[in-house]
Amino acid sequence: MTTPRGTPAAFDWLARAQQEPQQAHREWQERGSALLPLGKRFNSVCLPAPIVYAGVGTDDLDVVARTLAELLCGPVIHNAPQNTYYALVEKYPTARWAYPDEAPMLGTGHFLSIPASDLRGPTGLHWAVRPRIVGDLCPVPSVAALVHIARSARSRGHR
């Protein structure tokens, strides 16, 4: 299925987080990003770039993107101006998330700007790792492992 701006089925699935999915498609077409509610189809973990770089062992953006794809097995947005990554994760009770201070999990009541399918960076809001299939999300334990690795690396004095 192809939708506006060459959006594959995975993006149509994301758009259905909104009550009116066509609104998301219009926003992607007109603005390059769509504001989607969290907690309905997916949550997001806000990963400050220093945590990501400590977890993957580098700040080389190409290496970071490849490593995040391998470690998290799901879509990740990079907001370059805010120096933050957002891992899209399965719905999960945010109160049970182990790292609320370092890498908050955002769910019901929050919204996230989701870039259009063709926004690949390296500047602005873009995909570090694009969704591959319908329902493609990072497993919560994988994101928790990345934060744990970063915490350990930082306590040892690395990045």
Short mmCIF file of C-alpha atoms in Angstrom, two decimals:
data_model
loop_
_atom_site.label_atom_id
_atom_site.label_comp_id
_atom_site.label_asym_id
_atom_site.label_seq_id
_atom_site.Cartn_x
_atom_site.Cartn_y
_atom_site.Cartn_z
CA MET A 1 0.00 0.00 0.00
CA THR A 2 1.36 3.39 -0.95
CA THR A 3 0.10 6.53 0.72
CA PRO A 4 1.07 10.21 0.42
CA ARG A 5 4.76 11.05 0.03
CA GLY A 6 5.59 7.45 -0.80
CA THR A 7 4.61 6.34 2.70
CA PRO A 8 4.68 2.56 3.06
CA ALA A 9 2.20 0.51 5.08
CA ALA A 10 4.30 0.91 8.24
CA PHE A 11 3.61 4.64 8.15
CA ASP A 12 -0.07 4.10 7.53
CA TRP A 13 -0.05 1.97 10.69
CA LEU A 14 1.64 4.80 12.62
CA ALA A 15 -0.89 7.31 11.23
CA ARG A 16 -3.70 5.24 12.71
CA ALA A 17 -2.54 6.36 16.16
CA GLN A 18 -4.54 9.49 15.34
CA GLN A 19 -8.31 9.42 15.40
CA GLU A 20 -8.22 10.77 11.82
CA PRO A 21 -5.25 9.02 10.14
CA GLN A 22 -5.57 11.17 7.02
CA GLN A 23 -4.60 14.16 9.17
CA ALA A 24 -1.21 12.52 9.82
CA HIS A 25 -0.79 11.86 6.10
CA ARG A 26 -1.61 15.52 5.34
CA GLU A 27 0.90 16.71 7.95
CA TRP A 28 3.61 14.46 6.49
CA GLN A 29 2.84 15.74 3.01
CA GLU A 30 2.65 19.44 3.94
CA ARG A 31 5.11 19.78 6.85
CA GLY A 32 7.36 16.75 6.73
CA SER A 33 6.25 15.57 10.18
CA ALA A 34 3.04 14.59 11.93
CA LEU A 35 2.17 15.07 15.58
CA LEU A 36 0.92 11.70 16.86
CA PRO A 37 -0.51 10.78 20.26
CA LEU A 38 1.42 8.26 22.31
CA GLY A 39 -0.07 5.46 24.37
CA LYS A 40 -2.59 4.21 21.82
CA ARG A 41 -0.42 2.18 19.42
CA PHE A 42 3.01 2.83 20.86
CA ASN A 43 5.04 4.71 23.46
CA SER A 44 8.39 6.40 23.07
CA VAL A 45 11.55 6.51 25.16
CA CYS A 46 13.34 9.86 25.08
CA LEU A 47 17.06 9.14 24.84
CA PRO A 48 19.35 12.16 25.25
CA ALA A 49 22.20 11.91 22.72
CA PRO A 50 24.93 11.58 25.41
CA ILE A 51 23.19 8.41 26.67
CA VAL A 52 22.95 7.01 23.13
CA TYR A 53 26.60 7.85 22.38
CA ALA A 54 27.78 6.27 25.65
CA GLY A 55 25.65 3.20 24.97
CA VAL A 56 26.94 2.64 21.45
CA GLY A 57 30.48 3.87 22.15
CA THR A 58 30.64 6.64 19.54
CA ASP A 59 29.03 9.85 18.36
CA ASP A 60 29.60 9.09 14.65
CA LEU A 61 26.04 9.43 13.36
CA ASP A 62 26.34 6.71 10.71
CA VAL A 63 27.74 4.22 13.22
CA VAL A 64 25.12 5.28 15.78
CA ALA A 65 22.30 4.63 13.30
CA ARG A 66 23.66 1.21 12.31
CA THR A 67 24.24 0.22 15.92
CA LEU A 68 20.80 1.39 17.05
CA ALA A 69 19.24 -0.66 14.23
CA GLU A 70 21.09 -3.75 15.50
CA LEU A 71 20.60 -3.17 19.23
CA LEU A 72 17.04 -1.87 19.31
CA CYS A 73 15.52 -3.77 16.37
CA GLY A 74 12.96 -1.03 15.73
CA PRO A 75 12.37 2.57 14.66
CA VAL A 76 14.31 5.47 16.17
CA ILE A 77 13.83 9.18 15.49
CA HIS A 78 16.71 11.63 15.81
CA ASN A 79 15.84 15.21 16.69
CA ALA A 80 19.20 16.75 15.81
CA PRO A 81 18.38 20.30 16.99
CA GLN A 82 17.38 18.97 20.44
CA ASN A 83 20.24 16.43 20.51
CA THR A 84 17.74 13.69 21.40
CA TYR A 85 16.71 10.30 20.06
CA TYR A 86 13.24 8.77 20.43
CA ALA A 87 12.86 5.00 20.32
CA LEU A 88 9.32 3.94 19.38
CA VAL A 89 8.42 1.12 21.75
CA GLU A 90 5.47 -1.14 22.43
CA LYS A 91 2.83 0.13 24.83
CA TYR A 92 4.18 -0.36 28.32
CA PRO A 93 3.17 0.94 31.76
CA THR A 94 5.30 4.07 32.04
CA ALA A 95 5.31 3.80 35.84
CA ARG A 96 7.20 0.48 35.51
CA TRP A 97 9.95 1.97 33.28
CA ALA A 98 13.26 1.65 35.17
CA TYR A 99 14.93 4.84 33.89
CA PRO A 100 12.40 7.70 34.23
CA ASP A 101 15.02 10.33 35.10
CA GLU A 102 17.72 9.49 32.55
CA ALA A 103 15.52 8.44 29.63
CA PRO A 104 11.83 9.11 30.26
CA MET A 105 9.20 6.91 28.67
CA LEU A 106 6.38 8.93 27.13
CA GLY A 107 2.93 7.40 26.84
CA THR A 108 -0.70 8.43 27.17
CA GLY A 109 -1.11 12.20 27.33
CA HIS A 110 2.04 12.89 25.30
CA PHE A 111 2.50 13.61 21.62
CA LEU A 112 5.53 13.06 19.40
CA SER A 113 6.51 14.58 16.07
CA ILE A 114 6.99 11.69 13.68
CA PRO A 115 9.03 12.50 10.56
CA ALA A 116 7.80 11.63 7.08
CA SER A 117 9.11 8.37 5.67
CA ASP A 118 11.68 10.07 3.44
CA LEU A 119 13.37 12.22 6.13
CA ARG A 120 16.76 10.58 6.69
CA GLY A 121 18.88 13.40 8.17
CA PRO A 122 21.51 14.21 9.25
CA THR A 123 19.95 17.54 10.29
CA GLY A 124 16.55 18.43 11.67
CA LEU A 125 13.98 15.86 12.71
CA HIS A 126 14.65 12.60 10.85
CA TRP A 127 14.77 8.84 11.04
CA ALA A 128 17.94 7.31 12.47
CA VAL A 129 16.22 3.93 11.95
CA ARG A 130 13.05 3.78 9.84
CA PRO A 131 10.18 1.42 10.61
CA ARG A 132 10.41 -1.63 8.35
CA ILE A 133 7.02 -3.30 8.67
CA VAL A 134 3.55 -2.72 10.11
CA GLY A 135 3.75 -2.71 13.90
CA ASP A 136 7.56 -2.41 13.94
CA LEU A 137 8.57 -1.21 17.41
CA CYS A 138 11.64 -1.47 19.63
CA PRO A 139 11.28 -4.04 22.41
CA VAL A 140 11.28 -2.26 25.79
CA PRO A 141 13.99 -4.62 27.20
CA SER A 142 16.31 -3.69 24.32
CA VAL A 143 15.95 0.04 25.03
CA ALA A 144 16.42 -0.61 28.76
CA ALA A 145 19.62 -2.55 27.96
CA LEU A 146 20.97 0.39 25.95
CA VAL A 147 20.34 2.78 28.85
CA HIS A 148 21.93 0.29 31.28
CA ILE A 149 25.01 -0.04 29.03
CA ALA A 150 25.28 3.76 28.82
CA ARG A 151 24.96 4.10 32.60
CA SER A 152 27.72 1.53 33.10
CA ALA A 153 29.99 3.16 30.51
CA ARG A 154 29.48 6.59 32.07
CA SER A 155 30.22 5.28 35.59
CA ARG A 156 33.51 3.87 34.26
CA GLY A 157 34.38 7.32 32.90
CA HIS A 158 33.66 6.74 29.20
CA ARG A 159 31.80 9.44 27.25
#
